[in-house]
PDB file of C-alpha atoms in Angstrom:
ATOM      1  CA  UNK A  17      -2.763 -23.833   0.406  1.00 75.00           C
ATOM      2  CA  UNK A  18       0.735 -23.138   2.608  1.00 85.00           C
ATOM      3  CA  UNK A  19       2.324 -22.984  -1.168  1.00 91.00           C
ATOM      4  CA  UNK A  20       0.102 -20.132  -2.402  1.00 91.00           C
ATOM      5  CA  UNK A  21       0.400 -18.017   1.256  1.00 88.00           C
ATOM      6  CA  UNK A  22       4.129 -18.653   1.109  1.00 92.00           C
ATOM      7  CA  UNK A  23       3.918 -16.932  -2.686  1.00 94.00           C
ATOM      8  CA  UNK A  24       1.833 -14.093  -1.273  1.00 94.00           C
ATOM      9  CA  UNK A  25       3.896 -13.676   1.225  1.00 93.00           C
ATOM     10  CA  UNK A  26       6.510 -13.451  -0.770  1.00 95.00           C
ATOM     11  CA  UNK A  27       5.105 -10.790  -2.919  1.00 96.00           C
ATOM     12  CA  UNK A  28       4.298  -8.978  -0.238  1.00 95.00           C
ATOM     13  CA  UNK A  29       7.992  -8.749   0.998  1.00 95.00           C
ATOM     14  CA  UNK A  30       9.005  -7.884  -2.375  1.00 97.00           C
ATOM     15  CA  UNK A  31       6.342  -5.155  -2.567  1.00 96.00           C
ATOM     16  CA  UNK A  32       7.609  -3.803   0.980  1.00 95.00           C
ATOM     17  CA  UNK A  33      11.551  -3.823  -0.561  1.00 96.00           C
ATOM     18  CA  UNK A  34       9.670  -1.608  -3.845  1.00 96.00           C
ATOM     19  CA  UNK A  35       8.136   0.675  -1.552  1.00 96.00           C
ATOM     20  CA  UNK A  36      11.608   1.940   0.368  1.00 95.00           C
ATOM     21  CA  UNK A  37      13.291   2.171  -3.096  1.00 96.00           C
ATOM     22  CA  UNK A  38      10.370   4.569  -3.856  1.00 96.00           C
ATOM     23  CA  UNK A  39      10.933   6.376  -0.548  1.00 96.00           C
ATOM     24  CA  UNK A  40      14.132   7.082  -1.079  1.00 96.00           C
ATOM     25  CA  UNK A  41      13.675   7.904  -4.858  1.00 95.00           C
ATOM     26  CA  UNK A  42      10.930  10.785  -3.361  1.00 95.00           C
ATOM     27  CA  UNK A  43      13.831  12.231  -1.001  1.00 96.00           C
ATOM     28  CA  UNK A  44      15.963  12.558  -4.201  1.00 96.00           C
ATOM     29  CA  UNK A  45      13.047  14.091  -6.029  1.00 95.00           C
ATOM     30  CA  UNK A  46      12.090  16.589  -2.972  1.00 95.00           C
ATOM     31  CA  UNK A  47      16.146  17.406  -2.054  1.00 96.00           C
ATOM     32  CA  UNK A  48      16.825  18.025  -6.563  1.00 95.00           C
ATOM     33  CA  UNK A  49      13.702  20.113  -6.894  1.00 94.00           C
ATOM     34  CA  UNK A  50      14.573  22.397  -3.683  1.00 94.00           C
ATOM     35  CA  UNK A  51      18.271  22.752  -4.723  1.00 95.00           C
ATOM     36  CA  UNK A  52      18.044  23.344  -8.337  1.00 93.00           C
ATOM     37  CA  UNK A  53      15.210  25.900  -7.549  1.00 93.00           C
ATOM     38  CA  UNK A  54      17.435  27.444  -5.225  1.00 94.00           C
ATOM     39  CA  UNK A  55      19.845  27.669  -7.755  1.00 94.00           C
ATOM     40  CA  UNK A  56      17.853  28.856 -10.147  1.00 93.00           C
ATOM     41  CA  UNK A  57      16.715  32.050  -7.369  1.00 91.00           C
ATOM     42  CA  UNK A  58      20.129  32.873  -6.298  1.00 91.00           C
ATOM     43  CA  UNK A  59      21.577  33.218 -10.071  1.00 91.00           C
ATOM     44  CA  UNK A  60      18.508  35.036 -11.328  1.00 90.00           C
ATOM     45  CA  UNK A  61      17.250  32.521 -13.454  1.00 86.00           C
ATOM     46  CA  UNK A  62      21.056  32.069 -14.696  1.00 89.00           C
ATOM     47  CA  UNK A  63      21.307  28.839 -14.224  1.00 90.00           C
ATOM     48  CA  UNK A  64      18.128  26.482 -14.861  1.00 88.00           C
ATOM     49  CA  UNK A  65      18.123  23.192 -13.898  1.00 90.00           C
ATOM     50  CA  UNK A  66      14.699  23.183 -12.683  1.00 86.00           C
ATOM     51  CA  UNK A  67      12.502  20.059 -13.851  1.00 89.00           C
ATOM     52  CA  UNK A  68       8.955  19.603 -14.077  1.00 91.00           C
ATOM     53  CA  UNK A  69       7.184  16.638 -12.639  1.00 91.00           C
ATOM     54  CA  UNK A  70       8.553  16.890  -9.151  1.00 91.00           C
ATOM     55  CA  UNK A  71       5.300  17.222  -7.527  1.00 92.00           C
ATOM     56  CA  UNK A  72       3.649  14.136  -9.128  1.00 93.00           C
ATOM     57  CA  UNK A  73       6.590  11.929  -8.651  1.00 94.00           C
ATOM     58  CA  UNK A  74       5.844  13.041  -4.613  1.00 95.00           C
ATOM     59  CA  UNK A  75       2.412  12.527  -4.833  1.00 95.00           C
ATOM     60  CA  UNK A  76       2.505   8.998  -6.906  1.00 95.00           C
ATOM     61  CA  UNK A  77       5.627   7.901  -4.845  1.00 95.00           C
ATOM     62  CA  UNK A  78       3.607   8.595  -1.370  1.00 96.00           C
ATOM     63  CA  UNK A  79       0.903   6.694  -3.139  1.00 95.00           C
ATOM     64  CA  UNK A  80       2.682   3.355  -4.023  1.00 96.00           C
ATOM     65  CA  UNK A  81       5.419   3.688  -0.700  1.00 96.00           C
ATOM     66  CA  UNK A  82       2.026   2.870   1.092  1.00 94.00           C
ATOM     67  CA  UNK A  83       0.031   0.802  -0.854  1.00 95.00           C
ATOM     68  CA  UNK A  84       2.782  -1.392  -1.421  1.00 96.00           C
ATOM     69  CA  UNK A  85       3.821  -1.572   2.122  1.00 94.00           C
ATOM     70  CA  UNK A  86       0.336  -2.295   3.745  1.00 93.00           C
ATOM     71  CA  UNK A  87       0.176  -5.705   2.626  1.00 94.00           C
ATOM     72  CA  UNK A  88       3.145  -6.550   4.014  1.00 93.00           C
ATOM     73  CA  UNK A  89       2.752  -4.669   7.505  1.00 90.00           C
ATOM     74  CA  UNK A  90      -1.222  -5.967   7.920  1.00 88.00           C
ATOM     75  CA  UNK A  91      -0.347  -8.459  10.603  1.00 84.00           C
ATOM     76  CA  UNK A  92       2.850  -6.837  11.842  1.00 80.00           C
ATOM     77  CA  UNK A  93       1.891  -3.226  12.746  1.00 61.00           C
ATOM     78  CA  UNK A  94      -0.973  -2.898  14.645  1.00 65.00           C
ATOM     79  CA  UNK A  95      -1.494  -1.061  17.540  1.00 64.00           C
ATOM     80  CA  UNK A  96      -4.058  -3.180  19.579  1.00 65.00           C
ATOM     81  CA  UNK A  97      -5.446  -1.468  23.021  1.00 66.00           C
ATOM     82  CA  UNK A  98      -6.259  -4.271  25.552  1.00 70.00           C
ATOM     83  CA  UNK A  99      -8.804  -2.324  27.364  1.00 71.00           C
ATOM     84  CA  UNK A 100     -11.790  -4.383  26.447  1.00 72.00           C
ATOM     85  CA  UNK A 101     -10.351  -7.715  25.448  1.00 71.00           C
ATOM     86  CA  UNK A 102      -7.541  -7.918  28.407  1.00 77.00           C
ATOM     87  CA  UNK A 103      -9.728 -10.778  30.137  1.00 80.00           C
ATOM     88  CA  UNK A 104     -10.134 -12.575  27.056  1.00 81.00           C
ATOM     89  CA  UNK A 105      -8.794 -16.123  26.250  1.00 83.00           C
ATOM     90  CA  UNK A 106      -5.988 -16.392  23.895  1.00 82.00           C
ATOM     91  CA  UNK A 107      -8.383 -18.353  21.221  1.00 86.00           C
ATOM     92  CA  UNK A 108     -11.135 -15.467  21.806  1.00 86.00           C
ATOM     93  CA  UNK A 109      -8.819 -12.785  20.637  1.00 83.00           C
ATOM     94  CA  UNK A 110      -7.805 -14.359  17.995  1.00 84.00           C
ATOM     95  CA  UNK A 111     -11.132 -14.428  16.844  1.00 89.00           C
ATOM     96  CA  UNK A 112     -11.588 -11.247  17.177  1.00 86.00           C
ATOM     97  CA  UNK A 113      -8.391 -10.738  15.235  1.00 86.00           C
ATOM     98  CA  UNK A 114      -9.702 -12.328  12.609  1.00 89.00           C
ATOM     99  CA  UNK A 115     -12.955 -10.417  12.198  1.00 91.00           C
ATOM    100  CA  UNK A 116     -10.729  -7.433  12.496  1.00 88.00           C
ATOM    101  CA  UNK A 117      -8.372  -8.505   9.296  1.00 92.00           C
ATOM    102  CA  UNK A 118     -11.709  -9.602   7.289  1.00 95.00           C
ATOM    103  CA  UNK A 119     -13.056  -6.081   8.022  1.00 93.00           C
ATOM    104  CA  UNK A 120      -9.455  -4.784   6.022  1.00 91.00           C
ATOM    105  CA  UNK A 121     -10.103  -7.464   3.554  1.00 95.00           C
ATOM    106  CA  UNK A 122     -13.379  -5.718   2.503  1.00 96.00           C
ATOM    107  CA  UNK A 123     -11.852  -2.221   2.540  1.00 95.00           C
ATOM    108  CA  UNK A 124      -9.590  -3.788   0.258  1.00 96.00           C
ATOM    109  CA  UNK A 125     -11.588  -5.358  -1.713  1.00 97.00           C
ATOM    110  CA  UNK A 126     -13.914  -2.368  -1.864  1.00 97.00           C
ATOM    111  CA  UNK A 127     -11.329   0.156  -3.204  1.00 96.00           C
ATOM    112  CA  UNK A 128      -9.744  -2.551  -5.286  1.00 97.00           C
ATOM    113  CA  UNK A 129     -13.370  -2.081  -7.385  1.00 97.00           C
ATOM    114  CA  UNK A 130     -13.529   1.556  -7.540  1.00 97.00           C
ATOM    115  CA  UNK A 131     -10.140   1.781  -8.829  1.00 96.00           C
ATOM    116  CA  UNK A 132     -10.486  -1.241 -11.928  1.00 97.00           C
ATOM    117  CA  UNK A 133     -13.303   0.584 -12.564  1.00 96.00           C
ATOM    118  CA  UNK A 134     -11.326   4.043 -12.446  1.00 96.00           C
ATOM    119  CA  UNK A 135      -8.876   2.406 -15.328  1.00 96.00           C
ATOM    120  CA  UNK A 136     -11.582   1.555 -17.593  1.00 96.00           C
ATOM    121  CA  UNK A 137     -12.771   5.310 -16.843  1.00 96.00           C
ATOM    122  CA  UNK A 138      -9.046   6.400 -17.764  1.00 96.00           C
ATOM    123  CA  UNK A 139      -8.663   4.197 -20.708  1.00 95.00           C
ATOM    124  CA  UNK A 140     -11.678   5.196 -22.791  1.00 95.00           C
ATOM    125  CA  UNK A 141     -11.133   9.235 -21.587  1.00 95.00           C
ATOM    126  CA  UNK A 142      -7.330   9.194 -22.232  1.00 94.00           C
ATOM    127  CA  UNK A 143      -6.615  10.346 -18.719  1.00 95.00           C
ATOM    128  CA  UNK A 144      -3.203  11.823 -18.179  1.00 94.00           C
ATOM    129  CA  UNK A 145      -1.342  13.128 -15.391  1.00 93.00           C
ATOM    130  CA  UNK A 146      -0.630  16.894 -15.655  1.00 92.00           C
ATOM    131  CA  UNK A 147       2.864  17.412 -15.877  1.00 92.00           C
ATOM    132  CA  UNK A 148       4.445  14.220 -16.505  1.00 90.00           C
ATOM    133  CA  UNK A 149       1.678  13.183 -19.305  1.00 92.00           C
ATOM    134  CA  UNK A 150       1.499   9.675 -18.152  1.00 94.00           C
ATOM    135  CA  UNK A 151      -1.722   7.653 -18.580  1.00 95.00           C
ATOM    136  CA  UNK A 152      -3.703   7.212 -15.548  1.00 96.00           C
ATOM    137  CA  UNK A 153      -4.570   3.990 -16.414  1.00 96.00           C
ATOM    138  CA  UNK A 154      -1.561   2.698 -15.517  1.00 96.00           C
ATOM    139  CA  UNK A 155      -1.201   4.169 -12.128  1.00 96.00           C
ATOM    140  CA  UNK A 156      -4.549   3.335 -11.138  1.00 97.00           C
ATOM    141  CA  UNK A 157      -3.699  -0.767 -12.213  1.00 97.00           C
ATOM    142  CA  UNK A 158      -0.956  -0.305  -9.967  1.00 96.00           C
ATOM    143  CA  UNK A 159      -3.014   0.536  -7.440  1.00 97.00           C
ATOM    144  CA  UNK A 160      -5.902  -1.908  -8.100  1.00 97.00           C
ATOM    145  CA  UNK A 161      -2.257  -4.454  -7.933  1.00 97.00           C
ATOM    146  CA  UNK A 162      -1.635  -3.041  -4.416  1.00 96.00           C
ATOM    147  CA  UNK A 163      -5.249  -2.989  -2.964  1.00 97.00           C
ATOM    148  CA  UNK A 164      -5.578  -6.327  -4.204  1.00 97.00           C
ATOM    149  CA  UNK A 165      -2.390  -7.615  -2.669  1.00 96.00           C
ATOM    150  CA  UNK A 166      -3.766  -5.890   0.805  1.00 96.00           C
ATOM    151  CA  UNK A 167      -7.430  -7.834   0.406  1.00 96.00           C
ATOM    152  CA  UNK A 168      -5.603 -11.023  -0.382  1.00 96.00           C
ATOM    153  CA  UNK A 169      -3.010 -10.602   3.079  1.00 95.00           C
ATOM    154  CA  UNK A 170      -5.768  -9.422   5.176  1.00 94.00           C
ATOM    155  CA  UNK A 171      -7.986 -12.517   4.119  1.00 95.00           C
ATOM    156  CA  UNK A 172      -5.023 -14.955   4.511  1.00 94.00           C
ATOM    157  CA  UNK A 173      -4.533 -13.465   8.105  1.00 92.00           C
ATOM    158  CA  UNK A 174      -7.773 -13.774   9.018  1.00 92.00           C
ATOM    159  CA  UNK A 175      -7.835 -17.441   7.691  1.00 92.00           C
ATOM    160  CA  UNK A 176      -4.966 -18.089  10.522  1.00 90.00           C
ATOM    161  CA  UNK A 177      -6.161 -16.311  13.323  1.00 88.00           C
ATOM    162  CA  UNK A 178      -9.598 -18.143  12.900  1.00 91.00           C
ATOM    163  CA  UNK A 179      -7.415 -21.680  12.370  1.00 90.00           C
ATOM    164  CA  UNK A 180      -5.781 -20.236  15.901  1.00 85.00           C
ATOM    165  CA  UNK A 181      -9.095 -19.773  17.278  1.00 87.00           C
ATOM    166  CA  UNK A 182     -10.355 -23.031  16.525  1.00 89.00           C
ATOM    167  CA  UNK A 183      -7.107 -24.131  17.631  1.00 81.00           C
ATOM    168  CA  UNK A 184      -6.176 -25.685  14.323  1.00 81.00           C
ATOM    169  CA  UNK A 185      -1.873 -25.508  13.484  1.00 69.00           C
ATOM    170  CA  UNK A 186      -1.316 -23.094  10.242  1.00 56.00           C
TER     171      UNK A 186
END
């Protein structure tokens, strides 16, 4: 079982690294599309190095630079407020914890369904994107990849913090 977390883990890492170089590959996309625009304004049309596609490469990019990062992030990043559970034992917020991480498991897994199912949509209607023509399918089985990834994490959190809570060693 420590195997097959380390491998998610893993993933998830890897998945993290994908989502900065799509980050960064958005800033190039938003910083070409505002200068060669400009360019194109201040010569009259003169010069035309405008592209098409800029806006979906933002909107798929912001897509995938979170999807891909959650599963990493889902035990690192959260903001917890101690208000209610400052007198708890250790072992008691961990189990709370742990329901909290199964709750993002079935979010997960929840629009992990809706979006297989939204490829089989896209598959038998030939769904494209607008500008860039590509097949929906394939974007939405990268997202089904990422939501599953996050269902997976949260699950294999919430398998430690209940192992912590029972005071078992992961």
């Amino acid at each position: 079982m420590k195997q097959i977390a380390h491998l998610i883990d893993a993933i998830a890492f890897w998945m993290m690294q994908l989502s900065g170089v799509v980050i960064v590959t958005m800033m190039v996309t938003v910083l070409l599309d505002v200068t060669t625009r400009f360019l194109f304004g201040v010569t009259d049309g003169g010069i035309d190095l405008t592209f098409i596609g800029g806006i979906e490469i933002i909107k798929f990019g912001l897509l995938f630079t979170i999807l891909y990062s959650l599963p990493y992030c889902v035990d690192r990043s959260q903001v917890v407020v101690d208000l209610f559970t400052e007198r708890l034992s250790e072992r008691k917020k961990a189990f709370l914890e742990g329901i909290y991480f199964l709750g993002y498991m079935l979010l997960a897994l929840g629009i992990t369904i809706r979006f297989f199912e939204a490829v089989h949509a896209a598959n038998m209607t030939g769904e494209t994107t607008q500008d860039l023509l590509m097949p929906m399918s394939y974007i939405y089985a990268a997202t089904v990849f990422g939501t599953a990834m996050l269902g997976i994490r949260a699950l294999l959190t919430a398998q430690r913090r209940f192992c912590t809570a029972m005071g078992f060693n992961t």
